[in-house]
PDB file of C-alpha atoms and ligand atoms in Angstrom:
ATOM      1  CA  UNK A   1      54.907 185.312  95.936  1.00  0.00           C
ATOM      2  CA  UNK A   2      58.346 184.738  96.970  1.00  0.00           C
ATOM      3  CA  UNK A   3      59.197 180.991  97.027  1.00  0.00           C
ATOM      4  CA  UNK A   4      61.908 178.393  98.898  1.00  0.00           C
ATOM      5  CA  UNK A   5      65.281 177.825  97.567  1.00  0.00           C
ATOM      6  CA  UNK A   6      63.896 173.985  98.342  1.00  0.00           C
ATOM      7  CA  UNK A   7      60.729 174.898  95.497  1.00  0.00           C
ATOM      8  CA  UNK A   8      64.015 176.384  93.203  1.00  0.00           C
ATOM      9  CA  UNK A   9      65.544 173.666  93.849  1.00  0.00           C
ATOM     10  CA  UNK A  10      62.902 170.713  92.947  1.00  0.00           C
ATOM     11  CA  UNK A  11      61.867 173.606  89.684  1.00  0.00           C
ATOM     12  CA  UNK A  12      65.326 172.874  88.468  1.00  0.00           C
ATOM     13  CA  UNK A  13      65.585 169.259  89.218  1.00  0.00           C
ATOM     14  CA  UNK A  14      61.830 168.529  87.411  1.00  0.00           C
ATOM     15  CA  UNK A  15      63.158 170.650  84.174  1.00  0.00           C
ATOM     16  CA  UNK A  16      66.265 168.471  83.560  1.00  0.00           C
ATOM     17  CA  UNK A  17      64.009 165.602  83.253  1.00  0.00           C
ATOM     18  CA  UNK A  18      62.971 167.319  79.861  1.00  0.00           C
ATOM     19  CA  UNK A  19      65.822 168.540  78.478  1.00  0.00           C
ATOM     20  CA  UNK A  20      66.752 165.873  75.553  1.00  0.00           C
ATOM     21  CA  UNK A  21      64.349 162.990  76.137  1.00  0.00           C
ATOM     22  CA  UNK A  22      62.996 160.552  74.191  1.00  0.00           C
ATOM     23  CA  UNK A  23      59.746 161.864  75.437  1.00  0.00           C
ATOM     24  CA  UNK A  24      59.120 164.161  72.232  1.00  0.00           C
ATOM     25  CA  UNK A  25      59.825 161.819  69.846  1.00  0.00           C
ATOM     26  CA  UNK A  26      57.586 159.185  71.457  1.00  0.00           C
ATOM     27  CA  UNK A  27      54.402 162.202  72.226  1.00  0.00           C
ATOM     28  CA  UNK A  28      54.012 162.985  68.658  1.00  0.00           C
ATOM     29  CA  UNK A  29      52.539 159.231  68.049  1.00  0.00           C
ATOM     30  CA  UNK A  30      49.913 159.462  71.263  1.00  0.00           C
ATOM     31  CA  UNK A  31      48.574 162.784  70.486  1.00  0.00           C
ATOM     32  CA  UNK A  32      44.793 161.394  70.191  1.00  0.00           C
ATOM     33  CA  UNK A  33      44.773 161.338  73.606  1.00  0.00           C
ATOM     34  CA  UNK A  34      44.111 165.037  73.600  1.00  0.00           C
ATOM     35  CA  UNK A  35      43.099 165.740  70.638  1.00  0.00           C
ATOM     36  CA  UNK A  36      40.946 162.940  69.090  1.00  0.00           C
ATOM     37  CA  UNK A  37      37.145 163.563  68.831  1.00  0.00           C
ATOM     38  CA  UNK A  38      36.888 161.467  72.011  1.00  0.00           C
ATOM     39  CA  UNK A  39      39.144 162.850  74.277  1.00  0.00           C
ATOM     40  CA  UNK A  40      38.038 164.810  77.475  1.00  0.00           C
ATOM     41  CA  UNK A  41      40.141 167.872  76.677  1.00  0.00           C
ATOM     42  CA  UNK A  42      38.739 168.602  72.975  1.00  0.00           C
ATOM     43  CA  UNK A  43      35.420 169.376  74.269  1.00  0.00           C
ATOM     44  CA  UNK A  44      37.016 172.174  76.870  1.00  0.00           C
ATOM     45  CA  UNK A  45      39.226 172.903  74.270  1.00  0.00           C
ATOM     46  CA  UNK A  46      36.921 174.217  72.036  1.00  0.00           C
ATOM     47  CA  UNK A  47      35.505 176.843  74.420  1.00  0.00           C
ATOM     48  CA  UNK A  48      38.740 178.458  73.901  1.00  0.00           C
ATOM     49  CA  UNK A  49      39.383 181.933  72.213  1.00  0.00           C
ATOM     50  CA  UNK A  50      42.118 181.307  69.996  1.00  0.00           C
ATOM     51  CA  UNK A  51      42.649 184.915  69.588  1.00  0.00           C
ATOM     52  CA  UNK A  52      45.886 185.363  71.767  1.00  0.00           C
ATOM     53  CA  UNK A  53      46.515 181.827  73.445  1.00  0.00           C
ATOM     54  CA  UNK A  54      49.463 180.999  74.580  1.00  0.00           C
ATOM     55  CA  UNK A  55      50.625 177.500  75.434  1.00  0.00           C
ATOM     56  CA  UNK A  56      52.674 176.992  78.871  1.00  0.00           C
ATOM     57  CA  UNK A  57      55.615 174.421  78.553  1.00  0.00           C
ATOM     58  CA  UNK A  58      55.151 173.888  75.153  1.00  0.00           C
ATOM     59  CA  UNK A  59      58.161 171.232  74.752  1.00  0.00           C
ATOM     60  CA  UNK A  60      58.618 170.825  71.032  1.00  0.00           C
ATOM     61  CA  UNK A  61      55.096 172.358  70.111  1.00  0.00           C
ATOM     62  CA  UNK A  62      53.009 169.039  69.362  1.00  0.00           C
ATOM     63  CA  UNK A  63      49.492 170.660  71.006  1.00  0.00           C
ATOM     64  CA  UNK A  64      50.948 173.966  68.688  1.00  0.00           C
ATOM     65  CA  UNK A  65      51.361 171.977  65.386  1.00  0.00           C
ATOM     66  CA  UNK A  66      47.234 171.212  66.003  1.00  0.00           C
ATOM     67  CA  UNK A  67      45.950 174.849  65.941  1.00  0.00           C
ATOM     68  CA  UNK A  68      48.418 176.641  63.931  1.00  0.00           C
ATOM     69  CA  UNK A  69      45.543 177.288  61.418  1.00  0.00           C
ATOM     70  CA  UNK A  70      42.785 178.062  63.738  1.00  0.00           C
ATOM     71  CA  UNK A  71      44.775 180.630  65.741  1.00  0.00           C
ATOM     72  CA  UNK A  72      45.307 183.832  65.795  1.00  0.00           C
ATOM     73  CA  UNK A  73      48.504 184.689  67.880  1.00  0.00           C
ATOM     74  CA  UNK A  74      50.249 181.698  69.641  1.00  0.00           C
ATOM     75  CA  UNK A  75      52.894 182.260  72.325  1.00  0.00           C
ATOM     76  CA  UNK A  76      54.772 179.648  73.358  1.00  0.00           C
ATOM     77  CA  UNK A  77      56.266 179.456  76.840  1.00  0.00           C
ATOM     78  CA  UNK A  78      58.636 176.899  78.248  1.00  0.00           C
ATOM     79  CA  UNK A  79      61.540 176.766  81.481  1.00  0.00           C
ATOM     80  CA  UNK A  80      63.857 175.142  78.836  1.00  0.00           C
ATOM     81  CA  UNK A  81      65.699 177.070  76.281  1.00  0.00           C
ATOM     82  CA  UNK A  82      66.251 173.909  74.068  1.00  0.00           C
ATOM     83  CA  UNK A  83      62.580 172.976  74.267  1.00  0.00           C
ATOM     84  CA  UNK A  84      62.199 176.729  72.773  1.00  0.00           C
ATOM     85  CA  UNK A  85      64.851 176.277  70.297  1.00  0.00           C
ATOM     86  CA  UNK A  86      62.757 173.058  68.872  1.00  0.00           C
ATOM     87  CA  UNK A  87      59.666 174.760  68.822  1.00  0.00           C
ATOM     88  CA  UNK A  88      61.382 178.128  66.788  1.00  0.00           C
ATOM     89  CA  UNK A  89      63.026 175.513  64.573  1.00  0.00           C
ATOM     90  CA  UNK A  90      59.694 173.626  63.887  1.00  0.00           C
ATOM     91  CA  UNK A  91      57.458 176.501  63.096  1.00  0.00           C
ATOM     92  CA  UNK A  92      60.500 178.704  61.090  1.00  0.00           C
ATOM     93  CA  UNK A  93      58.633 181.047  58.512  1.00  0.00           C
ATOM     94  CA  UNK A  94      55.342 180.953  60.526  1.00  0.00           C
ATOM     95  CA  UNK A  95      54.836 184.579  61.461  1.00  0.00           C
ATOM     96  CA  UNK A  96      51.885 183.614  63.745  1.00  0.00           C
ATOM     97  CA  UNK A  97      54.114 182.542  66.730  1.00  0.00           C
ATOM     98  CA  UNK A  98      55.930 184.236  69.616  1.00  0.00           C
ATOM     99  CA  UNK A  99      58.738 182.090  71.820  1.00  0.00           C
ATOM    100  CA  UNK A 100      59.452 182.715  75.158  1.00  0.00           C
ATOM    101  CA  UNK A 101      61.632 180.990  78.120  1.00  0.00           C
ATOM    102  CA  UNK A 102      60.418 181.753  81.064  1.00  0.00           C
ATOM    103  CA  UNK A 103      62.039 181.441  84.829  1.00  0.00           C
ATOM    104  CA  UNK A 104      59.706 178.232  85.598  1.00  0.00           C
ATOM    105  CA  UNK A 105      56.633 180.080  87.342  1.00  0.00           C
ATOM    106  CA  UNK A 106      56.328 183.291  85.361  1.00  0.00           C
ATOM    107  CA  UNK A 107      54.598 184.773  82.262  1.00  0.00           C
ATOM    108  CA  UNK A 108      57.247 187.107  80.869  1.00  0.00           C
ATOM    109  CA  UNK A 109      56.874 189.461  77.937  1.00  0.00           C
ATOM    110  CA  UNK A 110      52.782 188.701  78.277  1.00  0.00           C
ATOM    111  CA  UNK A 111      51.105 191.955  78.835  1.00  0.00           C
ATOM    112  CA  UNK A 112      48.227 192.304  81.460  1.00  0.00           C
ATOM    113  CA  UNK A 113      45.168 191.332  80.007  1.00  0.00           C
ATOM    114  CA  UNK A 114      46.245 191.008  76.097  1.00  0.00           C
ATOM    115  CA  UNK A 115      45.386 187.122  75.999  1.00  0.00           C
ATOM    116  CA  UNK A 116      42.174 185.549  75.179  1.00  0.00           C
ATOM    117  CA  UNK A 117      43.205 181.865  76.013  1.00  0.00           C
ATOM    118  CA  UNK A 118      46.288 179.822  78.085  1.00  0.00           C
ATOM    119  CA  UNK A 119      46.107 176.173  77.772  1.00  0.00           C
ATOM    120  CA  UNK A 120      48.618 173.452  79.151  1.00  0.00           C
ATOM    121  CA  UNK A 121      48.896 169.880  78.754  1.00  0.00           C
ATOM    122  CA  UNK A 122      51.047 167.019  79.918  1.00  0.00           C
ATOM    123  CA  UNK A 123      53.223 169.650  81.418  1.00  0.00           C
ATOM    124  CA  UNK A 124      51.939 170.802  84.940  1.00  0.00           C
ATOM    125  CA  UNK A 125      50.802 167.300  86.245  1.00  0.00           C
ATOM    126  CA  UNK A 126      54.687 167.533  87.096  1.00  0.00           C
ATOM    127  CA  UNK A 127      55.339 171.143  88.358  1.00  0.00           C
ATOM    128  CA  UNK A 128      55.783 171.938  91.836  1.00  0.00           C
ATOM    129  CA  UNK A 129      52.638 173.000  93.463  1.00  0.00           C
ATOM    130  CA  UNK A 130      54.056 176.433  94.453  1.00  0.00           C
ATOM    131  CA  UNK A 131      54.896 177.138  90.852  1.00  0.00           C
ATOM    132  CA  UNK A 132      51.082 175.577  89.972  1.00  0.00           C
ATOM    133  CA  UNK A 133      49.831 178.300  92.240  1.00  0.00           C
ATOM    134  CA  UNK A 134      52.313 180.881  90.774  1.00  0.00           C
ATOM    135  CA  UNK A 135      50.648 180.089  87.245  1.00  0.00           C
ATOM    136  CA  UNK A 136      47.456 180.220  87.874  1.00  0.00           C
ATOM    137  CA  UNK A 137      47.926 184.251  89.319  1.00  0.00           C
ATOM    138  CA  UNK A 138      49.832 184.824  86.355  1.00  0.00           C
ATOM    139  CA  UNK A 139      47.158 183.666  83.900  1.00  0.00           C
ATOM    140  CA  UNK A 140      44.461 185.720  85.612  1.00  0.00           C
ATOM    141  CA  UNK A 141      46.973 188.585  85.253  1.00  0.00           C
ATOM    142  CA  UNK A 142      47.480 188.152  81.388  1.00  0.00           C
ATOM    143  CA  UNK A 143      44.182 186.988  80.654  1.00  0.00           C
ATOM    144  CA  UNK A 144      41.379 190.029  79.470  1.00  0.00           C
ATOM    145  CA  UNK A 145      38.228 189.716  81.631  1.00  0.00           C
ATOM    146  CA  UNK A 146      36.164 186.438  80.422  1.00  0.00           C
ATOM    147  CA  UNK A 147      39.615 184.675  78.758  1.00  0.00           C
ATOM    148  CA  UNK A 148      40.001 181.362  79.630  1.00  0.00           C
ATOM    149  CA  UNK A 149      42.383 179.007  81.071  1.00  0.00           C
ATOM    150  CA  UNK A 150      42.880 175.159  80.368  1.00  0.00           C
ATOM    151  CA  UNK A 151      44.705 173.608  82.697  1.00  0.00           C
ATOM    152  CA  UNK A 152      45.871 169.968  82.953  1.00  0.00           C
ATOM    153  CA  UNK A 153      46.970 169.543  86.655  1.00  0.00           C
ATOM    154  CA  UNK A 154      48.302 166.482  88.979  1.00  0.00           C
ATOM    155  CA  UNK A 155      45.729 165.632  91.532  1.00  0.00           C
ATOM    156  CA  UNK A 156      47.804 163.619  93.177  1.00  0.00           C
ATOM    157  CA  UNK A 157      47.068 163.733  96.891  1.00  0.00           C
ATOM    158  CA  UNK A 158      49.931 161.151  98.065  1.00  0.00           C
ATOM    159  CA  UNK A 159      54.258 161.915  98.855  1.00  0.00           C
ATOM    160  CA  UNK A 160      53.910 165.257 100.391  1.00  0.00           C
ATOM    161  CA  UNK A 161      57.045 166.761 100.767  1.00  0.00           C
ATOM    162  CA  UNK A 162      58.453 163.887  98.463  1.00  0.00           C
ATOM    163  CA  UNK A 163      60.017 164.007  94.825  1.00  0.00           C
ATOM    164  CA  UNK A 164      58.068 163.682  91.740  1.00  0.00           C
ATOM    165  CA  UNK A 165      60.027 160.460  90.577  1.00  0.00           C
ATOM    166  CA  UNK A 166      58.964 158.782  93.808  1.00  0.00           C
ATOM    167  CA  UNK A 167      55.194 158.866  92.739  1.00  0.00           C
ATOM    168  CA  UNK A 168      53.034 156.948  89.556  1.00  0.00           C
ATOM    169  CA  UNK A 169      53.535 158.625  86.231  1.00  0.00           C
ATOM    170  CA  UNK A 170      55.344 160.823  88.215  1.00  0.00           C
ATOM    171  CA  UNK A 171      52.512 163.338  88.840  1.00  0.00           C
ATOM    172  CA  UNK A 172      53.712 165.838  91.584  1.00  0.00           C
ATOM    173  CA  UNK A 173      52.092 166.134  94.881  1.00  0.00           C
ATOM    174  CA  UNK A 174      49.067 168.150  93.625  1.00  0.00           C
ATOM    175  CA  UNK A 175      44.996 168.397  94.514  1.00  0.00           C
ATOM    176  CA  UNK A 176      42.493 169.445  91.687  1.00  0.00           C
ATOM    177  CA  UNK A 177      40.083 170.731  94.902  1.00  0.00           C
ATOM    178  CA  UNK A 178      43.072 172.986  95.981  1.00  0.00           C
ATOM    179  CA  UNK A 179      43.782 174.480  92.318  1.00  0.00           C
ATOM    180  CA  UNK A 180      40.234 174.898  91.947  1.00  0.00           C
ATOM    181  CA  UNK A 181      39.995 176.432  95.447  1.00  0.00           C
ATOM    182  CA  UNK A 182      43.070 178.828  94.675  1.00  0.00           C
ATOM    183  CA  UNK A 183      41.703 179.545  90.696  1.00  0.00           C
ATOM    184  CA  UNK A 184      38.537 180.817  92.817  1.00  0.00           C
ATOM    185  CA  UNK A 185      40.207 183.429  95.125  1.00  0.00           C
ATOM    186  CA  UNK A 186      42.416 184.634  92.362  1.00  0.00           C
ATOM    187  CA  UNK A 187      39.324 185.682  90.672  1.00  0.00           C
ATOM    188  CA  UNK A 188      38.452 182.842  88.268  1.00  0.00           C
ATOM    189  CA  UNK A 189      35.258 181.706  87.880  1.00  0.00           C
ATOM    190  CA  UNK A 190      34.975 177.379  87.526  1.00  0.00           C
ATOM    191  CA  UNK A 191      33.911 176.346  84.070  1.00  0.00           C
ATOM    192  CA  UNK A 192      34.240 172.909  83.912  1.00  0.00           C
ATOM    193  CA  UNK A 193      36.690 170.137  85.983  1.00  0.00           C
ATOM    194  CA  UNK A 194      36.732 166.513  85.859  1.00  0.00           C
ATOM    195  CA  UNK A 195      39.733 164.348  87.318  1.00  0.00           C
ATOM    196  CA  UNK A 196      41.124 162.170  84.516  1.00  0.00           C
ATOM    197  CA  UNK A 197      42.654 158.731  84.850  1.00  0.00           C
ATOM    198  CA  UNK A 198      46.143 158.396  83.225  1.00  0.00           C
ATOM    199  CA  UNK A 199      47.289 154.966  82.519  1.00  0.00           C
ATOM    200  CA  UNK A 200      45.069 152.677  84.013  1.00  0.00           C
ATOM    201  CA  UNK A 201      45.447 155.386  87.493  1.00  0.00           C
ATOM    202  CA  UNK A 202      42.746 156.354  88.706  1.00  0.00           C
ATOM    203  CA  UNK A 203      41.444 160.107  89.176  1.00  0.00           C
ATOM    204  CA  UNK A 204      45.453 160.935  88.932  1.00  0.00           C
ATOM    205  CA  UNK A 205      45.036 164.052  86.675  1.00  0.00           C
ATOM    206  CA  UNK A 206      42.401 167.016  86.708  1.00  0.00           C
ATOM    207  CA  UNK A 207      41.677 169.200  84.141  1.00  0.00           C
ATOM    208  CA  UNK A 208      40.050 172.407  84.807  1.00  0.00           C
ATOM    209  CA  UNK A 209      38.486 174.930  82.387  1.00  0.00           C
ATOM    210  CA  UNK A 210      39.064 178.421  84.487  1.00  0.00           C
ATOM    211  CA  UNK A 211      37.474 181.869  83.178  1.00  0.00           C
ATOM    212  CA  UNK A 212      38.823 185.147  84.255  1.00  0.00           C
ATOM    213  CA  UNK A 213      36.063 187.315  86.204  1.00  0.00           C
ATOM    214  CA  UNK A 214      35.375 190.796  84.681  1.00  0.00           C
TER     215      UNK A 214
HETATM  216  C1  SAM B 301      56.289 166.318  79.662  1.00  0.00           C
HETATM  217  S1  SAM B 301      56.840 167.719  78.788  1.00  0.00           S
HETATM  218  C2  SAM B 301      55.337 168.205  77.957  1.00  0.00           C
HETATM  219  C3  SAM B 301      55.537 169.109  76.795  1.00  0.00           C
HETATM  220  C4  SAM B 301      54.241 169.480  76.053  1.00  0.00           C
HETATM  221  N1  SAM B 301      53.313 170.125  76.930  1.00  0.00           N
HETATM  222  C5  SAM B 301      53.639 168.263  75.422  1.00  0.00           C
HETATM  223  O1  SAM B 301      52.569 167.807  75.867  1.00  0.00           O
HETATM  224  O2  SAM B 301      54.247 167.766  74.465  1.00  0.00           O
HETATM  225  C6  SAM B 301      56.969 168.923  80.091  1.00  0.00           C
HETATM  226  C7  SAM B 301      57.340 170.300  79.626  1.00  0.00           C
HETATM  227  O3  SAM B 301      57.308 171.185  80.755  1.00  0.00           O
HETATM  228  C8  SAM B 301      58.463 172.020  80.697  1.00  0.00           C
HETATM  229  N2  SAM B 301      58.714 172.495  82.058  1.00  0.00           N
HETATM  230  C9  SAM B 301      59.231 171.818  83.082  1.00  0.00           C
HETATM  231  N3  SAM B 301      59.197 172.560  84.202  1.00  0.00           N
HETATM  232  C10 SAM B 301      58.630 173.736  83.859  1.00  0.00           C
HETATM  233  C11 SAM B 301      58.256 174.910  84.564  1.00  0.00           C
HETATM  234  N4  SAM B 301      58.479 175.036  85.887  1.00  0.00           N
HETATM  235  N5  SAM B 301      57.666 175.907  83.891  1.00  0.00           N
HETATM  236  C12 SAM B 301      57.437 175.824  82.550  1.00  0.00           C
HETATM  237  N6  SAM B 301      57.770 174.745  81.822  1.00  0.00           N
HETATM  238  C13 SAM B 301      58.345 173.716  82.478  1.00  0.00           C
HETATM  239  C14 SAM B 301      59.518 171.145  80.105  1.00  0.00           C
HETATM  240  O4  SAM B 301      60.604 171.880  79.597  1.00  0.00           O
HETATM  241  C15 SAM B 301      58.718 170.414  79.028  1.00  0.00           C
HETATM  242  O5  SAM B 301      58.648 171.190  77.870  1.00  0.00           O
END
């Protein structure tokens, strides 16, 4: 798909937001939200094939540190090469784990069909919705036939056209109906998807639990 310079643009623009924030400092004390026996994404979680997984925009691997043991082969993928550096720094001497920076809407150096899981949290809710669309091909492309994909998305229906910083919790302009709508025609079949409330907003976020047709 070839994109905008405007998309390029906004890519860039989101990304510096995540460079050196306070943000990963902060995450590592509200990981329950994700990963307590409560939460809405364990459940989906555990569907998962931790094989091959890779996680997309890893920041400073906080969702890694939680299945280092249970996994297989973890590849994390990020837009920023200092997020990467944290995450190679963190997990030194842990021969489990591949790092790759990416161009912000691409799967490099993840062969077709050699990955048995992709999961991604807290990350896409922001992404443009070109680059949502972008990953969601890509993930049917380096997923093997019935690998799954766990997707935390924006479904934030209001700004079109407008900047992420303009809108609550700054979700991008996103739809959980389209991404499902899009997973289906790339040739995913719909496991599970439930919108999620962030914050006290309501139905802001989806999450969608995606499986690659054979
Ligand atoms: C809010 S942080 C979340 C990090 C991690 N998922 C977590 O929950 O701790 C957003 C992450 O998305 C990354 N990012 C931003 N734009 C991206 C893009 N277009 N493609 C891949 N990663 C991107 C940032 O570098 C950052 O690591």
């Amino acid at each position: 798909m070839s994109m905008g310079d405007r998309n390029a643009e906004m890519r860039s623009a989101i990304v510096m937001d995540w460079t050196d924030s306070h943000y990963y400092r902060n995450a590592e004390g509200w990981l329950d939200t994700f990963w307590a026996p409560r939460s809405p994404f364990l459940p989906l979680f555990r569907q998962l094939d931790l094989t091959r997984v890779i996680e997309l925009a890893c920041g400073h691997g906080r969702h890694a540190a939680q299945i280092l043991d249970q996994a297989g082969e973890i590849t994390l993928i990020d837009f920023e090469p200092r997020n990467i550096a944290a995450c190679r720094e963190r997990f030194a001497g842990r021969d489990k784990l591949r790092f790759i920076v990416n161009a912000g809407h691409d799967l490099p150096g993840c062969e077709d069909g050699g990955t048995s899981a992709l999961f991604s949290y807290d990350a896409m809710v922001h992404f443009e919705l070109l680059d949502v669309i972008a990953y969601i091909r890509e993930a049917h492309r380096v997923l093997r036939p019935g690998g799954r994909a766990l997707l935390h998305v924006s479904n934030n229906r209001q700004n079109p056209g407008g900047f992420y910083h303009q809108n609550t919790h700054w979700r991008n302009f996103g739809s959980l109906d389209v991404f499902l709508h899009v997973a289906d025609r790339i040739g995913f079949e719909r496991l599970d998807s439930r919108t999620l409330d962030w914050s006290g907003a309501k139905e802001l976020d989806g999450l969608m639990l995606l499986e690659r047709r054979a």
